[in-house]
Short mmCIF file of C-alpha atoms in Angstrom, two decimals:
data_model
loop_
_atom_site.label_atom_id
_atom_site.label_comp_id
_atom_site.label_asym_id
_atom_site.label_seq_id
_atom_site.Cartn_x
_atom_site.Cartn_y
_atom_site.Cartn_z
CA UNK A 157 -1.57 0.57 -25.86
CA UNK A 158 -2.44 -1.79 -22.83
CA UNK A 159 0.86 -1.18 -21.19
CA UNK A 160 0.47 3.13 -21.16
CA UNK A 161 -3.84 2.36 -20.51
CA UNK A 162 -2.16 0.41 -17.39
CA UNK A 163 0.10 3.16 -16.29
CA UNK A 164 -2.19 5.93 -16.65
CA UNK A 165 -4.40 3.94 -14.07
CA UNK A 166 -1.79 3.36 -11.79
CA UNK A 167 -0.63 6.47 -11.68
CA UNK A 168 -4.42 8.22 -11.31
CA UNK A 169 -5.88 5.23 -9.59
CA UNK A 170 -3.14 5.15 -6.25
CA UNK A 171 -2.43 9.07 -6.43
CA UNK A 172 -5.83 9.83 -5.86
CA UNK A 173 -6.65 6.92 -3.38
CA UNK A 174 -3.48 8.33 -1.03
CA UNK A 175 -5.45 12.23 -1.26
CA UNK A 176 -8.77 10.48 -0.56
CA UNK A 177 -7.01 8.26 2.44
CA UNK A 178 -5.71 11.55 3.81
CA UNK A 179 -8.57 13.52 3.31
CA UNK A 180 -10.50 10.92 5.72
CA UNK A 181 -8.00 10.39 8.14
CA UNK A 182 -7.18 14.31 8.92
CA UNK A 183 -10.46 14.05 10.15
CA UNK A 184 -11.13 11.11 11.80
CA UNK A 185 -7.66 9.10 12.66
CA UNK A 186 -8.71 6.26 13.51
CA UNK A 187 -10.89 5.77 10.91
CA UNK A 188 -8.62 2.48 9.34
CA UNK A 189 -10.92 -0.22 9.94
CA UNK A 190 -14.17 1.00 8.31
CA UNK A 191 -11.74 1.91 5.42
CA UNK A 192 -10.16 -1.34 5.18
CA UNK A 193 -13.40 -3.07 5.26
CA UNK A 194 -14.69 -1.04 2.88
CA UNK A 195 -11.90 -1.52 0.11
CA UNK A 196 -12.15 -5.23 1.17
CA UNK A 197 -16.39 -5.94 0.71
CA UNK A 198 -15.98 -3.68 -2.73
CA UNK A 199 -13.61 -6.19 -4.30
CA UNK A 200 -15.22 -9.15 -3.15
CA UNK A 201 -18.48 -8.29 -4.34
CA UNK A 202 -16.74 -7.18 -7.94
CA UNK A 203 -14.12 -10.71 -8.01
CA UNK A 204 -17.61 -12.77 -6.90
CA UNK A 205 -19.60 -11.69 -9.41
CA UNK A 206 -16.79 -11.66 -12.33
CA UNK A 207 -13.88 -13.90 -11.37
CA UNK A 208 -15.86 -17.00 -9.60
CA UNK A 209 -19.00 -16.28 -11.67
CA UNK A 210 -21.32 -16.16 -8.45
CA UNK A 211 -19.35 -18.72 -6.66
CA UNK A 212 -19.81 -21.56 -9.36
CA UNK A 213 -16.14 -21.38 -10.70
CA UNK A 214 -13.76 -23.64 -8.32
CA UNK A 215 -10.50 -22.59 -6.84
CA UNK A 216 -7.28 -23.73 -8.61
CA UNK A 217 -5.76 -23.19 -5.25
CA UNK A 218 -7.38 -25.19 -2.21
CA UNK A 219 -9.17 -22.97 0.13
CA UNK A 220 -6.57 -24.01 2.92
CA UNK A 221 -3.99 -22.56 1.39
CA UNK A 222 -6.27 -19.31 1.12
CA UNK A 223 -6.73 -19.83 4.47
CA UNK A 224 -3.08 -19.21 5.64
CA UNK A 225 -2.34 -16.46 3.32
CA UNK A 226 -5.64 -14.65 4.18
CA UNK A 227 -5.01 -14.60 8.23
CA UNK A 228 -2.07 -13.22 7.13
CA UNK A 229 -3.18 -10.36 4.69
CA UNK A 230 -5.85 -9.52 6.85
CA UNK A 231 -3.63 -8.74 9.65
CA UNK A 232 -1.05 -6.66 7.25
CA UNK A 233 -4.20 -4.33 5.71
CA UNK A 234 -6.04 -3.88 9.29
CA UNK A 235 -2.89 -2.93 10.92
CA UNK A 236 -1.67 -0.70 8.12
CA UNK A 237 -4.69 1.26 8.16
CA UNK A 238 -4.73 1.57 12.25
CA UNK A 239 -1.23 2.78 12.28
CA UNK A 240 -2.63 6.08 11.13
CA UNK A 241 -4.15 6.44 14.60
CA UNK A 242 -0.84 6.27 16.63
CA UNK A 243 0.07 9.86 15.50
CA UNK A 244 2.20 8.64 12.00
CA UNK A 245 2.18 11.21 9.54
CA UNK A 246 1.17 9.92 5.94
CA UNK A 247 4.63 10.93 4.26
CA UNK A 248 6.01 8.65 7.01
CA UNK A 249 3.42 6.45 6.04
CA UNK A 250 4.24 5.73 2.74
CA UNK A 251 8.22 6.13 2.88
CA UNK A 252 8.10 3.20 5.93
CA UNK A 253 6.03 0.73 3.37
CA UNK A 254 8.56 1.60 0.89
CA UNK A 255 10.87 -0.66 2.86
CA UNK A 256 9.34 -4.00 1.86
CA UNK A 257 12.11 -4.56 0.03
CA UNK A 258 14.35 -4.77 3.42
CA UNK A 259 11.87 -7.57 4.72
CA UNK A 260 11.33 -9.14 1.53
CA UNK A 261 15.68 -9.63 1.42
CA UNK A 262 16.03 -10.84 5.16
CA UNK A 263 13.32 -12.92 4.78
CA UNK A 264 14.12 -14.40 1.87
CA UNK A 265 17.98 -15.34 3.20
CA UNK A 266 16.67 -17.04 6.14
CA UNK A 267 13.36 -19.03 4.98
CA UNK A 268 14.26 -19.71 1.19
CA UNK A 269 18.11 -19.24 1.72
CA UNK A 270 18.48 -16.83 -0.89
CA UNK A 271 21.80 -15.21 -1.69
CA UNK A 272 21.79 -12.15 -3.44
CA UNK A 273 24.89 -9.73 -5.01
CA UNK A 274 26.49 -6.74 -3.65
CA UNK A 275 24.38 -4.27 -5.38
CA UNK A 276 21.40 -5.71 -4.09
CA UNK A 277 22.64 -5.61 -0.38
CA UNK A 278 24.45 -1.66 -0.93
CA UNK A 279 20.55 -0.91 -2.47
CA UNK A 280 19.30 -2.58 0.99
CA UNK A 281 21.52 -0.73 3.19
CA UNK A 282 20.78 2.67 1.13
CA UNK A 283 16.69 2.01 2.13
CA UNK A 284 17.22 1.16 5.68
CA UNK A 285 19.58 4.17 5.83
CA UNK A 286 16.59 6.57 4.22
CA UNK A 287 14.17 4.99 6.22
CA UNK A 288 15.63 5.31 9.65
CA UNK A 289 16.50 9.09 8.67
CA UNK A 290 12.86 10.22 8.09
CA UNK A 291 11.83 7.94 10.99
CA UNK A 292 14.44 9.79 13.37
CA UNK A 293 12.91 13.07 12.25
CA UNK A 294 9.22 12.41 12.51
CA UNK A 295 10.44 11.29 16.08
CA UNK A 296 11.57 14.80 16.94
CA UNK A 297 8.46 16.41 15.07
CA UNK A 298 5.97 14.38 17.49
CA UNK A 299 7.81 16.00 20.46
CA UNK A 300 7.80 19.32 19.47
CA UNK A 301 4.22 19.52 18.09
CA UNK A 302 2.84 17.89 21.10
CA UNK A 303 4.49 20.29 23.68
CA UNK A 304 2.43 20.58 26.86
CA UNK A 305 4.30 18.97 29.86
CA UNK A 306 6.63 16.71 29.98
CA UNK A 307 4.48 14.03 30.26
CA UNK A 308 2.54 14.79 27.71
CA UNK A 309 5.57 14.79 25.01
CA UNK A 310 6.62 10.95 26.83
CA UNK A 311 3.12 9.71 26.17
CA UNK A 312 2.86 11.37 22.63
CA UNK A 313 6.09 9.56 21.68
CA UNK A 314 5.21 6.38 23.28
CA UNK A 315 1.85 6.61 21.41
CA UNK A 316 4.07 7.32 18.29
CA UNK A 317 6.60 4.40 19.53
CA UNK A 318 3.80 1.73 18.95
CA UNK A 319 2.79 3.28 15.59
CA UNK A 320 6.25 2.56 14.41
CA UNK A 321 6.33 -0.86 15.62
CA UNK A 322 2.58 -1.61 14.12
CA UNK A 323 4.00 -0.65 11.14
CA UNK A 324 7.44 -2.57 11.48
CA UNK A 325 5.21 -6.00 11.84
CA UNK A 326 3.37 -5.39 9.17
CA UNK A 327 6.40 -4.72 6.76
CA UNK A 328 7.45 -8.07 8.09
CA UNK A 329 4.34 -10.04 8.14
CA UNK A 330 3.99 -8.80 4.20
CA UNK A 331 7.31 -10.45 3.07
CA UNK A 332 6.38 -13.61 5.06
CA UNK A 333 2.62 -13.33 3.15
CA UNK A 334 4.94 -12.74 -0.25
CA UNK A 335 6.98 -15.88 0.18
CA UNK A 336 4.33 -18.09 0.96
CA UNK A 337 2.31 -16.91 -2.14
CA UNK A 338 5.43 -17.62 -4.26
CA UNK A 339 5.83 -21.16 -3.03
CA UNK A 340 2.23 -21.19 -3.85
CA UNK A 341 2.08 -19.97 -7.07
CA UNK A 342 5.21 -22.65 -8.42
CA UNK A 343 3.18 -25.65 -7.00
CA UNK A 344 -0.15 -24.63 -8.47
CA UNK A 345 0.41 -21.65 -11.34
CA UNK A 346 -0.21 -18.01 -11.13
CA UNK A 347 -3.53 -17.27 -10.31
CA UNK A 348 -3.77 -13.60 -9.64
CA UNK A 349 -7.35 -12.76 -9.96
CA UNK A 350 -8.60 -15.66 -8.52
CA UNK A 351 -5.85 -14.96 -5.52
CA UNK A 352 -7.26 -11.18 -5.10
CA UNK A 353 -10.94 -12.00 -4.59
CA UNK A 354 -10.08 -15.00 -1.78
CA UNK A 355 -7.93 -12.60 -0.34
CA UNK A 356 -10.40 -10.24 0.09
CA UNK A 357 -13.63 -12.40 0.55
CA UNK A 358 -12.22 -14.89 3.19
CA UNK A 359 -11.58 -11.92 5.54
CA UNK A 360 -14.79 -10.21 5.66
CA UNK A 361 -16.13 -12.35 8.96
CA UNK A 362 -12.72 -11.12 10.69
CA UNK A 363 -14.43 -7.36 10.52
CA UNK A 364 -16.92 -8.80 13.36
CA UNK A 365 -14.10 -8.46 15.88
CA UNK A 366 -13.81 -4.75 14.48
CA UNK A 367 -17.60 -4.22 14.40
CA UNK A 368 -17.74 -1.43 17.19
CA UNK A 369 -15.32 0.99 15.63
CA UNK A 370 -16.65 0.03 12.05
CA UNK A 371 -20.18 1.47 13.02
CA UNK A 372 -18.47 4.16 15.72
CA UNK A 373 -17.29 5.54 12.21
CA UNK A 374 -20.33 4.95 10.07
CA UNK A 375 -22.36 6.99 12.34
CA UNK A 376 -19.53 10.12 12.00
CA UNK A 377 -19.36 9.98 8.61
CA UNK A 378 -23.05 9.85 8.30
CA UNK A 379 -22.79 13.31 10.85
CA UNK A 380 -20.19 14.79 8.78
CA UNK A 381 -21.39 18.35 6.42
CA UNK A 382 -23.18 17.42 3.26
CA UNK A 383 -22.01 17.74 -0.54
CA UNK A 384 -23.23 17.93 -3.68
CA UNK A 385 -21.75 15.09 -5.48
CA UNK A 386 -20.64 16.26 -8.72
CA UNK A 387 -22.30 15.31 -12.36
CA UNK A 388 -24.94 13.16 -10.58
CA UNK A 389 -26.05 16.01 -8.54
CA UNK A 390 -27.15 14.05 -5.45
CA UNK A 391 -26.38 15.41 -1.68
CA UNK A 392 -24.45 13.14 0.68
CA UNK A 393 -22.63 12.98 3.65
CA UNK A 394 -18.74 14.27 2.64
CA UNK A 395 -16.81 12.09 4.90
CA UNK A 396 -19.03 9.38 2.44
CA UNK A 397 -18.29 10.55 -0.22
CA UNK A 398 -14.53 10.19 0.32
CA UNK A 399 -14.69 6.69 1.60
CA UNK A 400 -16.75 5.64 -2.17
CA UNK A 401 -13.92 7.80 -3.51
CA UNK A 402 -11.66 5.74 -1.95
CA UNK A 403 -12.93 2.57 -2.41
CA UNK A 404 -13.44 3.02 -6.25
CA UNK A 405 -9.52 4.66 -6.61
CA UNK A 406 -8.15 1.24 -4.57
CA UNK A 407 -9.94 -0.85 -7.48
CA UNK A 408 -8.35 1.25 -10.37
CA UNK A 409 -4.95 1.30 -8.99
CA UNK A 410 -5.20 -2.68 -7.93
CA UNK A 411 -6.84 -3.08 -11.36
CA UNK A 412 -4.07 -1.13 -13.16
CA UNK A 413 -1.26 -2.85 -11.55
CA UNK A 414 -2.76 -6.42 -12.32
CA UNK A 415 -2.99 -4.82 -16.53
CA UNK A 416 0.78 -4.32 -15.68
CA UNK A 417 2.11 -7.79 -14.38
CA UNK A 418 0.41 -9.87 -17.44
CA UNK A 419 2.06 -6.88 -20.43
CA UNK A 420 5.55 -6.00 -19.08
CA UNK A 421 8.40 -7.60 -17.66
CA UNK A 422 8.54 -6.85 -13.16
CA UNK A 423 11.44 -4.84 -13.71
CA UNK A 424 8.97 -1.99 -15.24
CA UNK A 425 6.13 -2.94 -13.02
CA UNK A 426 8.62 -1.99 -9.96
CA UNK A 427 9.62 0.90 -11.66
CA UNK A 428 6.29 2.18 -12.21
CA UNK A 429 5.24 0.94 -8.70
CA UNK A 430 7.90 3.43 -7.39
CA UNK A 431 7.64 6.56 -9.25
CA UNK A 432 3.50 5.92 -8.06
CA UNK A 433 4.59 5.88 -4.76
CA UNK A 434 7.59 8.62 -5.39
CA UNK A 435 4.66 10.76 -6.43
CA UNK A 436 1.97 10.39 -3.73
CA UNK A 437 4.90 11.40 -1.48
CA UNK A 438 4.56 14.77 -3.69
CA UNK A 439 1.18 15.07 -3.50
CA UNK A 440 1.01 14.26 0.36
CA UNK A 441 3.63 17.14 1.10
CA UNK A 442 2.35 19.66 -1.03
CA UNK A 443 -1.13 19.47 -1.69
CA UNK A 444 -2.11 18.74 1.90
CA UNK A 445 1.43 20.44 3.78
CA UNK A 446 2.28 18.07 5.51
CA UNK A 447 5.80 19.13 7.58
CA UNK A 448 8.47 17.53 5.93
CA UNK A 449 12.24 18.89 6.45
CA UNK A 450 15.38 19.22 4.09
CA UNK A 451 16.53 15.72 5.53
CA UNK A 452 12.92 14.01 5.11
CA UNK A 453 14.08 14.75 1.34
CA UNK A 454 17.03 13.41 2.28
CA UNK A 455 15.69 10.25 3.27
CA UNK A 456 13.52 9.61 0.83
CA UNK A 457 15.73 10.56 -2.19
CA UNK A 458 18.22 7.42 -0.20
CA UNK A 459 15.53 5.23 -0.17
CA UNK A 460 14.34 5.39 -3.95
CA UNK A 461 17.45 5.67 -5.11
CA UNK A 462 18.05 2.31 -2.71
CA UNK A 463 15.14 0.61 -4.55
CA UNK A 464 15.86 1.60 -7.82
CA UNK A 465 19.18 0.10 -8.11
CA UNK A 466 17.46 -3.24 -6.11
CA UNK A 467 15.73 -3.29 -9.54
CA UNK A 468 18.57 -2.92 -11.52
CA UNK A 469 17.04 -0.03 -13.17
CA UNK A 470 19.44 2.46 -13.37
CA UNK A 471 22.06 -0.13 -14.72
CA UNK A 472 19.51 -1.20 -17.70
CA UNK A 473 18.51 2.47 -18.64
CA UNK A 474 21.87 2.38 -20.98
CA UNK A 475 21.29 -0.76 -22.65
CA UNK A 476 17.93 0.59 -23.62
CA UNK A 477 18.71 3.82 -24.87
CA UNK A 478 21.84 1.67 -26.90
CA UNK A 479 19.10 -0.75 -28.16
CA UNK A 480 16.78 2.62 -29.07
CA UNK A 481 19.44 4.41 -31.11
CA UNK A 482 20.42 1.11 -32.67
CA UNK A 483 16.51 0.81 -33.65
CA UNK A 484 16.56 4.33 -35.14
CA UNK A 485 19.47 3.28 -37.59
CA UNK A 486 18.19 0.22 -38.75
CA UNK A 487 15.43 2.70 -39.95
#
């Protein structure tokens, strides 16, 4: 019952937090930061008042540890979110993050000298392969939608250049951030809630340097048409009402894939992590048309089928359905 409650808020929780994202950032691109921060304060205000108990509960991890992997989550979230201002579409978005397993695997070989099978490097090559196919494509979209001179098109895809590149450290800078949190959680035990609020409290006082564009934001969203919001019937700003919407989605999906790690084996938490992301890709094409071409599908069908057999999922659906039939006899 806990394992399909966790799904079902995965699944609602990140779909609707990637139409909510969009739905702010068609209108105001460079909207990341006051996003970021927002999804930040929310869940430092909720793991203050229920995971440290208003800050009397002490860390099983020492704060300098925190420290480290903070500067570095920090940096991964705030440049995520800005990416969307360098003219990167949010299909492209998602299928680039999708390649964490690339920089989790080359990371892993050369810092913990990991050695992994054949499968695991063929599902490696098949995402890099997917990935640099939609990339090469959005590429040629940025120069024809631009048009104008020239010039224009050389700036637009320079513009579009450093988006890729933002994007490209921060896949790398989370598999670094990943490692380190595994060495962590061997020395001192897995502390996941605990490791969510610092992660997200410790950071706050970085926002100063962001302060600018933070209120820049809040004073166009506070501009923006009003709405009814529904069953409470109050009026508010709509650009607002997106970011709460936002926020409060982040927490359900964060919150549903936390349910997940502690009742089923990673195998199905990646699985389920992928078909969530497999549909927001959906979602993001269709419901807000975004342009996507016959080898965008392409792509993307290479790079989930790339990180499903990483998993080892397609080899284990047999076994299961075996060990299913072989329950239904025994019946």
């Amino acid at each position: 019952m806990n394992t399909l409650f966790a799904v079902t808020l995965v699944f609602v929780g990140c779909c609707s937090n990637v139409v909510f994202l969009e739905l702010l950032v068609r209108d105001f691109p460079g909207c990341g930061n006051i996003v970021t921060f927002a999804q930040f304060a929310f869940i430092a205000l909720e793991g203050f008042i229920f995971e440290t108990n208003f800050g009397r509960k002490k860390p099983q991890i020492p704060l300098s540890n925190y420290v480290i992997m903070v500067t570095m989550f920090f940096t991964v979230s705030v440049i995520n979110n800005y990416a969307l201002n360098f003219n990167i579409a949010m299909p492209l978005h998602m299928i680039f993050r999708s390649g964490s397993l690339i920089a989790n695997m080359i990371l892993g070989i050369i810092i913990l000298k990991k050695r992994y099978s054949m499968s695991k490097y063929l599902s490696i090559v098949l995402v890099s392969v997917g990935i640099f196919i939609c990339t090469i494509m959005s590429a040629k979209q940025v120069n024809v939608e631009k048009g104008g001179t020239e010039e224009d098109g050389v700036y637009a895809f320079m513009h579009w250049l450093l988006g890729i590149a933002m994007l490209t450290f921060a896949l790398l800078m989370s598999a670094r951030m990943g490692i380190f949190q595994e060495t962590l959680y061997k020395k001192y035990g897995k502390h996941s809630k605990e490791a969510l609020f610092y992660n997200h409290c410790l950071p706050l006082p970085g926002f100063l340097l962001l302060s600018t564009n933070i209120y820049n934001h809040a004073v166009l969203f506070s501009q923006s048409s009003p709405m009814e919001v529904p069953v409470i019937g109050l009026s508010m700003p709509v650009m607002w009402f997106y970011l709460l919407m936002n926020v409060i989605t982040q927490y359900v999906c964060i919150r549903g894939v936390f349910i997940l790690t502690t009742e089923c084996a990673s195998l199905t938490v990646t699985l389920v992590v992928t078909l969530r992301k497999f549909l927001s890709l959906i979602i993001s094409i269709l419901y807000f048309q975004n342009p996507f071409t016959a080898w965008h599908w392409v792509g993307t069908a290479v790079v989930f089928l790339g990180t499903l057999l990483y998993t080892e999922v397609l080899s284990s659906i047999p076994a299961a359905f075996k060990g299913y039939k072989a329950d239904k006899k025994a019946e």
